Short mmCIF file of C-alpha atoms in Angstrom, two decimals:
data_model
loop_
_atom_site.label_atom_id
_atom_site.label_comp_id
_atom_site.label_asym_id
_atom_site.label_seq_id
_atom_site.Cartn_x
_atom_site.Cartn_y
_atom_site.Cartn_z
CA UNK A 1 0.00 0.00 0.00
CA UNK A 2 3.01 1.92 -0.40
CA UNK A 3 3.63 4.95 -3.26
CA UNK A 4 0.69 7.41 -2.08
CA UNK A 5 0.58 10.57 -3.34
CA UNK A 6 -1.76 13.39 -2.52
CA UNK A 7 -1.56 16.63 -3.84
CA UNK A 8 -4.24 19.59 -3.81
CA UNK A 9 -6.81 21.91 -1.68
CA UNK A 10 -7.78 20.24 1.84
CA UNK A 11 -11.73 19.04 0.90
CA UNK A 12 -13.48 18.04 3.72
CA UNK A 13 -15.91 15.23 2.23
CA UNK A 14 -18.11 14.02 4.58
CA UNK A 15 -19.15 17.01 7.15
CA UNK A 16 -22.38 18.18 7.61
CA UNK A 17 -23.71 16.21 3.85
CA UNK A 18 -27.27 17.02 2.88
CA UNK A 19 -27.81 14.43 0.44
CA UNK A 20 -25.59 12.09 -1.55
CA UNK A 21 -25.74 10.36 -5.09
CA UNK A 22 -23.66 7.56 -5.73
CA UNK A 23 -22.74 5.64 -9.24
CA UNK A 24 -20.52 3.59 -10.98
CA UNK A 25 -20.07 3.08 -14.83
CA UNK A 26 -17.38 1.59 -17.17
CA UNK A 27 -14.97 3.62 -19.26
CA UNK A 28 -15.81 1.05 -21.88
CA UNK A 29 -19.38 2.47 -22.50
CA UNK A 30 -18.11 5.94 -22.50
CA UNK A 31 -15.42 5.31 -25.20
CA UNK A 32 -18.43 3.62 -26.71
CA UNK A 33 -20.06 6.66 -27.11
CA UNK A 34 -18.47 9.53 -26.23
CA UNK A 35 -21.72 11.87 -25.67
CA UNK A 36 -22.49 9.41 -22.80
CA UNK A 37 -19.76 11.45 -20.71
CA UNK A 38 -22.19 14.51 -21.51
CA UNK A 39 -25.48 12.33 -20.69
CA UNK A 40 -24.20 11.46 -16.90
CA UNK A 41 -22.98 15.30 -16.58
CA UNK A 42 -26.87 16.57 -17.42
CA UNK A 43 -28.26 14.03 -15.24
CA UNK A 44 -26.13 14.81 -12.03
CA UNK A 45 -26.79 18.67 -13.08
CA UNK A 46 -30.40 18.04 -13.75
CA UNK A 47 -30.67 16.09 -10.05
CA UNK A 48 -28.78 18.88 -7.85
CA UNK A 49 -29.43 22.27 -10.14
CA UNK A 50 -32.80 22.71 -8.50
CA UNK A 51 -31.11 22.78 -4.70
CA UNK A 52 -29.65 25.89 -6.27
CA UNK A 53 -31.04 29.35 -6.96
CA UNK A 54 -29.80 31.80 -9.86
CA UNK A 55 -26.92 31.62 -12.11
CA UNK A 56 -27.95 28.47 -14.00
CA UNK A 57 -26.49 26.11 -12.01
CA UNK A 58 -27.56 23.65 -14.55
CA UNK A 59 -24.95 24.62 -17.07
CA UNK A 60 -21.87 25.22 -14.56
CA UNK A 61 -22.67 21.92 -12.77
CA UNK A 62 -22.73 19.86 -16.28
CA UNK A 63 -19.53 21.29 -17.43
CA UNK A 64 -17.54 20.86 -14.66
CA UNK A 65 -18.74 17.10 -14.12
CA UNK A 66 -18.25 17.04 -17.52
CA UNK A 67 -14.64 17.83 -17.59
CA UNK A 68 -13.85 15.52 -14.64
CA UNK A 69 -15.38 12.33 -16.37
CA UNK A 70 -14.05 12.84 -19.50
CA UNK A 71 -10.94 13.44 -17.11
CA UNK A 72 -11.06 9.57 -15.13
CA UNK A 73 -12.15 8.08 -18.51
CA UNK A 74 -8.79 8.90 -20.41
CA UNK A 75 -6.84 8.55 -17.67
CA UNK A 76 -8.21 4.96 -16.64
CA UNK A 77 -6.40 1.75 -16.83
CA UNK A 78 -8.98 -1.40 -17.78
CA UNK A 79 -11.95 -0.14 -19.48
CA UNK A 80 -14.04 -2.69 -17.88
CA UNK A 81 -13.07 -1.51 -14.23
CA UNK A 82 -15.91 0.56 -13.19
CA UNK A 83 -15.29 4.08 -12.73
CA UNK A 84 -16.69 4.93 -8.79
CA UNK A 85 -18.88 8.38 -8.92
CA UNK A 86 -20.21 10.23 -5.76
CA UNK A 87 -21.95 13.60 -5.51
CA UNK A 88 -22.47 15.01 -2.21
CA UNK A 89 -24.09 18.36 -1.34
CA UNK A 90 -23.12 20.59 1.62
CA UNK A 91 -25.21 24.49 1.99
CA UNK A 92 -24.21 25.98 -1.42
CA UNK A 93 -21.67 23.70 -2.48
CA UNK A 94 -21.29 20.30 -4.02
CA UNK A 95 -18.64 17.78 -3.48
CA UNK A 96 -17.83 14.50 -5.86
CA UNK A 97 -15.04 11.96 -5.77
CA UNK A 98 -14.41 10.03 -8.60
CA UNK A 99 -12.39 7.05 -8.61
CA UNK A 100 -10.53 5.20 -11.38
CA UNK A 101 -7.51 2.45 -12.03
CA UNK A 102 -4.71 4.05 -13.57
CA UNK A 103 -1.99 2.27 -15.81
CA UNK A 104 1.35 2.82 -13.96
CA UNK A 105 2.90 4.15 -16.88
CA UNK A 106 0.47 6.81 -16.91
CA UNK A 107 0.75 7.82 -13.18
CA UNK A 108 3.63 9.82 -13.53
CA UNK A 109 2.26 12.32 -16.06
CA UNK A 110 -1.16 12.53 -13.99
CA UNK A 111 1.45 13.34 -11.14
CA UNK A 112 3.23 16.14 -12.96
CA UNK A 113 -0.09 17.78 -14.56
CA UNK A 114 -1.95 18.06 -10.60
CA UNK A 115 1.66 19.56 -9.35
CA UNK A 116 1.67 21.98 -12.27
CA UNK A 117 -1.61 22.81 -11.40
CA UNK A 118 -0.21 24.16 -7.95
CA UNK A 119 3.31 25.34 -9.04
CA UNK A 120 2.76 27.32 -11.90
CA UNK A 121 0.68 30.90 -12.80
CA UNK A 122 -2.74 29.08 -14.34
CA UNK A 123 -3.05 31.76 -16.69
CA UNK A 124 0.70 31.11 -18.06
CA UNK A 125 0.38 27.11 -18.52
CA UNK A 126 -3.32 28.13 -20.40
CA UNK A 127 -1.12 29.54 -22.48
CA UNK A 128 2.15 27.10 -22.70
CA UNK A 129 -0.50 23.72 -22.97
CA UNK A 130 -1.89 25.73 -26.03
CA UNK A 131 0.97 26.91 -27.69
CA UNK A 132 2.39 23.46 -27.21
CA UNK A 133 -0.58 22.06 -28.82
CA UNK A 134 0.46 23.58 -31.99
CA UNK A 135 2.97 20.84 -32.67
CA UNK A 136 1.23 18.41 -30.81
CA UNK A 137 -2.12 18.62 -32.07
CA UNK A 138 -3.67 15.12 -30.18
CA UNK A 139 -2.71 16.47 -27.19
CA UNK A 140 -5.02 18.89 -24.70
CA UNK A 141 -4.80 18.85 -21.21
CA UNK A 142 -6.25 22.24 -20.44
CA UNK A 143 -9.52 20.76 -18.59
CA UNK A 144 -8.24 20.52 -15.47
CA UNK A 145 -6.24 24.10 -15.61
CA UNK A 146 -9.46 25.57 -16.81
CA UNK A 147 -11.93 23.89 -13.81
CA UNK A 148 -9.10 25.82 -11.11
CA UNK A 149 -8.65 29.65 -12.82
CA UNK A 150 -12.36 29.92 -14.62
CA UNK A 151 -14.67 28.24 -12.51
CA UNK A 152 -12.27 28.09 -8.98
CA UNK A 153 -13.26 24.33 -8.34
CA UNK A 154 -11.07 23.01 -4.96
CA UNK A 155 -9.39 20.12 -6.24
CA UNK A 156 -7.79 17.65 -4.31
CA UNK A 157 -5.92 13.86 -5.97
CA UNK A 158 -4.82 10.88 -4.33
CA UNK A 159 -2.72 8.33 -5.53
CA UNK A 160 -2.46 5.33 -4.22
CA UNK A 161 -2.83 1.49 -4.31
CA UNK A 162 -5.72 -0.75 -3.23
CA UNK A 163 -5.52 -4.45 -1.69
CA UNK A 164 -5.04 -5.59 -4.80
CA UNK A 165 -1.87 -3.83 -5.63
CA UNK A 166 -3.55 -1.68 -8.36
CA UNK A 167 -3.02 1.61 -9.02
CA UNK A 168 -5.91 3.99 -8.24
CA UNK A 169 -6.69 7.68 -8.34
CA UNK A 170 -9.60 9.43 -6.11
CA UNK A 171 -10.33 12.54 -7.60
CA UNK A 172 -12.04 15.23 -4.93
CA UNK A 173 -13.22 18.47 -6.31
CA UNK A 174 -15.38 21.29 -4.55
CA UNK A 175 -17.73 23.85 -6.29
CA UNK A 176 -19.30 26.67 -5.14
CA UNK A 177 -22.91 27.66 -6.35
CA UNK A 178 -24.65 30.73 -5.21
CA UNK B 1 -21.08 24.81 -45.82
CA UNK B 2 -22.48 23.14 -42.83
CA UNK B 3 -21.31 20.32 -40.38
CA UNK B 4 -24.50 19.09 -38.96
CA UNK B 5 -25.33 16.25 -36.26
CA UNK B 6 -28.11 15.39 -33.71
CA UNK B 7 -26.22 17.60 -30.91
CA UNK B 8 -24.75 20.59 -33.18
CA UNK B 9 -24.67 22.32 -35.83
CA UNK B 10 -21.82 24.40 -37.80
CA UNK B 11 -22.69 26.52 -40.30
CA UNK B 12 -20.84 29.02 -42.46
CA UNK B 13 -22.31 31.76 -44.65
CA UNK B 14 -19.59 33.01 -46.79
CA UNK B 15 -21.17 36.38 -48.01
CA UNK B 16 -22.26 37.51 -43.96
CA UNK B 17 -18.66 36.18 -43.06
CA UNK B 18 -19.97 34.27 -40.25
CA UNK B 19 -19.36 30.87 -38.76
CA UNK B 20 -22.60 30.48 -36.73
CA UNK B 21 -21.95 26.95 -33.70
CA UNK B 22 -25.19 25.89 -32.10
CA UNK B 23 -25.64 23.16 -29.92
CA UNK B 24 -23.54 21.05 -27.42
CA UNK B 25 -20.06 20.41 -28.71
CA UNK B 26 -18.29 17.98 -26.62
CA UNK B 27 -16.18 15.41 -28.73
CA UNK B 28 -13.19 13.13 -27.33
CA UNK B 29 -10.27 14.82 -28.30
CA UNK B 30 -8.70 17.37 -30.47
CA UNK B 31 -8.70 15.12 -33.61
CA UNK B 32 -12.41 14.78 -33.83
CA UNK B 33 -12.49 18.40 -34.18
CA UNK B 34 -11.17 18.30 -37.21
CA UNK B 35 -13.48 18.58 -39.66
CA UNK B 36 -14.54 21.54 -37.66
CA UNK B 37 -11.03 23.06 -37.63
CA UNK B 38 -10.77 22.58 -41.66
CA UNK B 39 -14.46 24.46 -42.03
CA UNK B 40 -13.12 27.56 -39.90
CA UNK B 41 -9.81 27.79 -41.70
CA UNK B 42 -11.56 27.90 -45.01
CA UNK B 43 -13.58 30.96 -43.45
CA UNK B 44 -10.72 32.67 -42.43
CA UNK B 45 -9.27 32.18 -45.58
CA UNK B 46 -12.17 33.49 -47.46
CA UNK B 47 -12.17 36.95 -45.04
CA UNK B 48 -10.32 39.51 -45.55
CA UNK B 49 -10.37 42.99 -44.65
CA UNK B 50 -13.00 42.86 -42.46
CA UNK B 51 -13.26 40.39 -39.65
CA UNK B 52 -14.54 36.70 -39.60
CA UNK B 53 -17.37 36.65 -37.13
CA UNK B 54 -17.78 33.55 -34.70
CA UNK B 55 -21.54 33.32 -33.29
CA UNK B 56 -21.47 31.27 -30.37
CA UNK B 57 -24.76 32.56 -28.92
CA UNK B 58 -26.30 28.97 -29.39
CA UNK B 59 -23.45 26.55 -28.33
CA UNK B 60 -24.61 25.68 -24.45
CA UNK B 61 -21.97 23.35 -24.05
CA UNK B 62 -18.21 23.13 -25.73
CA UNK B 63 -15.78 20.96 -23.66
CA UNK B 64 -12.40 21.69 -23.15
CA UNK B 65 -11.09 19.79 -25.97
CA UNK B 66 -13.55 21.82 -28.04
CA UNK B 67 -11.80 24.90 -26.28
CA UNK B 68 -8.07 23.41 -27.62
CA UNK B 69 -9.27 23.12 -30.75
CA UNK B 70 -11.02 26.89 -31.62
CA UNK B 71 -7.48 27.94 -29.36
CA UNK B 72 -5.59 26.31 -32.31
CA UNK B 73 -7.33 28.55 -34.75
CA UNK B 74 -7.01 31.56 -32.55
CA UNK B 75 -3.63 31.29 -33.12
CA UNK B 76 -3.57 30.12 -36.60
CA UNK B 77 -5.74 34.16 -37.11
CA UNK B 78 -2.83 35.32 -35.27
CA UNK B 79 -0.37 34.21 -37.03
CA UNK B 80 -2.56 35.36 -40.15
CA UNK B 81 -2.95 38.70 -38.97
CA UNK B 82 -6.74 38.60 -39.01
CA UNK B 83 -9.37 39.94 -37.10
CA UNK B 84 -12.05 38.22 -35.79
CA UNK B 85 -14.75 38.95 -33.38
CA UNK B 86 -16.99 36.61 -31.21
CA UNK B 87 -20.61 36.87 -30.47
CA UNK B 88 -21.35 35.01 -26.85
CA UNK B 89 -24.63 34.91 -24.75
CA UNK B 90 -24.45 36.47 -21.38
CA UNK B 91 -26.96 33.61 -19.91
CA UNK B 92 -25.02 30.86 -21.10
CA UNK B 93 -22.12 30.06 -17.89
CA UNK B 94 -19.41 28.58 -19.50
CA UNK B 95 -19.05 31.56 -22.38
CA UNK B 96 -18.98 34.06 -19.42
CA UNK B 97 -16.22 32.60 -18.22
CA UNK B 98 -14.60 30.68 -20.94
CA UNK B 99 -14.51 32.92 -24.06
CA UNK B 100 -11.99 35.55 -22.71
CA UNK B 101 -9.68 32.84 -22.84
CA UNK B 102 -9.01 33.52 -26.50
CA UNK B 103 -8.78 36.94 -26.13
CA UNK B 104 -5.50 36.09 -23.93
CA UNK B 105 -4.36 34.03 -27.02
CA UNK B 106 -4.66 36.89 -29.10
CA UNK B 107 -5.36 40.81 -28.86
CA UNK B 108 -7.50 41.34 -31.68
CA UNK B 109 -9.97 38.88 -31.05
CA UNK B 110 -13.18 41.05 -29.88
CA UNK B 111 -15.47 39.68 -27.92
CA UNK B 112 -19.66 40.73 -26.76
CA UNK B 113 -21.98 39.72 -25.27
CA UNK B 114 -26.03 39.69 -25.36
#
């Protein structure tokens, strides 16, 4: 159980919950159909918006779930591993962890892309990640930087290994809706 | 020229110089944007003089991939030296806080709202 790495904003994830949603799906029916990612995002929007007055909550909460399932579904490991969802709602906030495998090869760059997300200006890697893209057109990875400096979602990542000596990632992340 | 599925629609009308995007774009990755990529460099190559005008006042949804990918050809106008302007909807979230973005990329892209 060795090899754990956290990195990110403190999140506390279980004080004072109003109401909770829990899911699980497979990466496999996602890369299936990509606008699948987009069908889960409007559901969890359409089930919490209403808690939530003004500012079309609907639209904020769908893109940021969005981004962070699109997020565990590249970054996952065996397609057929479900992916672990779970929404929680605290006054004017809500509060998901998702959980995926992750290839070990692939830990390393997750790693490097959550430190850069604390080391670095945000606005300056915007720009570096899309300058770079010019020569490397397959390549994004802007989701995360633009979840922290447009919409100020608390992030929080944990690394580590289960009892069965596979590699996992728990992504936390915290909005604030008015 | 239009690029039209069951969640969006792209459509370009050569003689208003305007590449109108309605709908929810969010594809997997910068390649699938392709097609999408080709259809606004063929705009910008048609423009000139005045600038090519991007209506996003319909597009509710465009993931981040989607915002790589119209990035790209933010800096592709740059490097063109051509102006273009963007037409966003104040009641739509992620264009109030999104579409400034490529502004940042490049200083002649205008950008309002209604």
């Amino acid at each position: 159980m060795g090899n754990r790495v956290v990195i990110g904003d403190s999140i506390d994830f279980n004080g004072d919950i109003e109401t909770t949603l829990s899911m699980s799906f497979l990466p496999l029916d996602i890369f299936d159909n990509w606008a699948r990612a987009g069908s889960l995002s409007d559901f969890i929007a359409e089930y919490f918006g209403s808690y939530f007055e003004g500012g079309s909550p609907h639209n904020i909460i769908s893109t940021v779930f969005n981004e962070f399932i699109e997020n565990a579904v590249k970054f996952t490991k065996n397609n057929s591993q479900p992916i672990l969802l779970v929404v929680k709602k605290r006054k004017n906030t809500l509060i998901s962890r998702i959980t995926n495998t992750l290839p070990v090869h692939r830990k390393t760059e997750f790693v490097r892309v959550c430190k850069d997300l604390y080391n670095e200006d945000l606005e300056e890697l915007f720009l570096k990640k899309i300058e770079d893209g010019v020569e490397d057109k397959r390549k994004s990875g802007i989701g995360l930087i633009l979840m922290k400096k447009d919409y100020q979602v608390m992030t929080n990542f944990d690394f580590y290994e289960d009892s069965k000596s596979r590699n996992n990632v728990a992504v936390t992340f915290k909005m604030d809706l008015e | 020229m239009e690029i039209k599925t069951d969640k969006y629609t792209i459509e370009y009308n050569k003689k208003e110089r305007i590449v109108k995007m309605e709908g929810t774009l969010r594809l997997q990755g910068k390649d699938e944007y392709r097609d999408i990529f080709e259809l606004l460099t063929m705009a910008a190559n048609d423009t000139t003089g005045l600038p090519l005008i991007l209506d996003m006042k319909g597009l509710i949804f465009l993931n981040s991939s989607g915002i790589s990918s119209l990035s790209l050809f933010i800096l592709k106008m740059r490097k063109l030296d051509k102006d273009i302007a963007i037409r966003g909807s104040e009641s739509i979230p992620w264009q109030m806080k999104s579409l400034k973005n490529f502004q940042k990329l490049y200083g002649k892209v205008e950008i309002s709202f209604s």
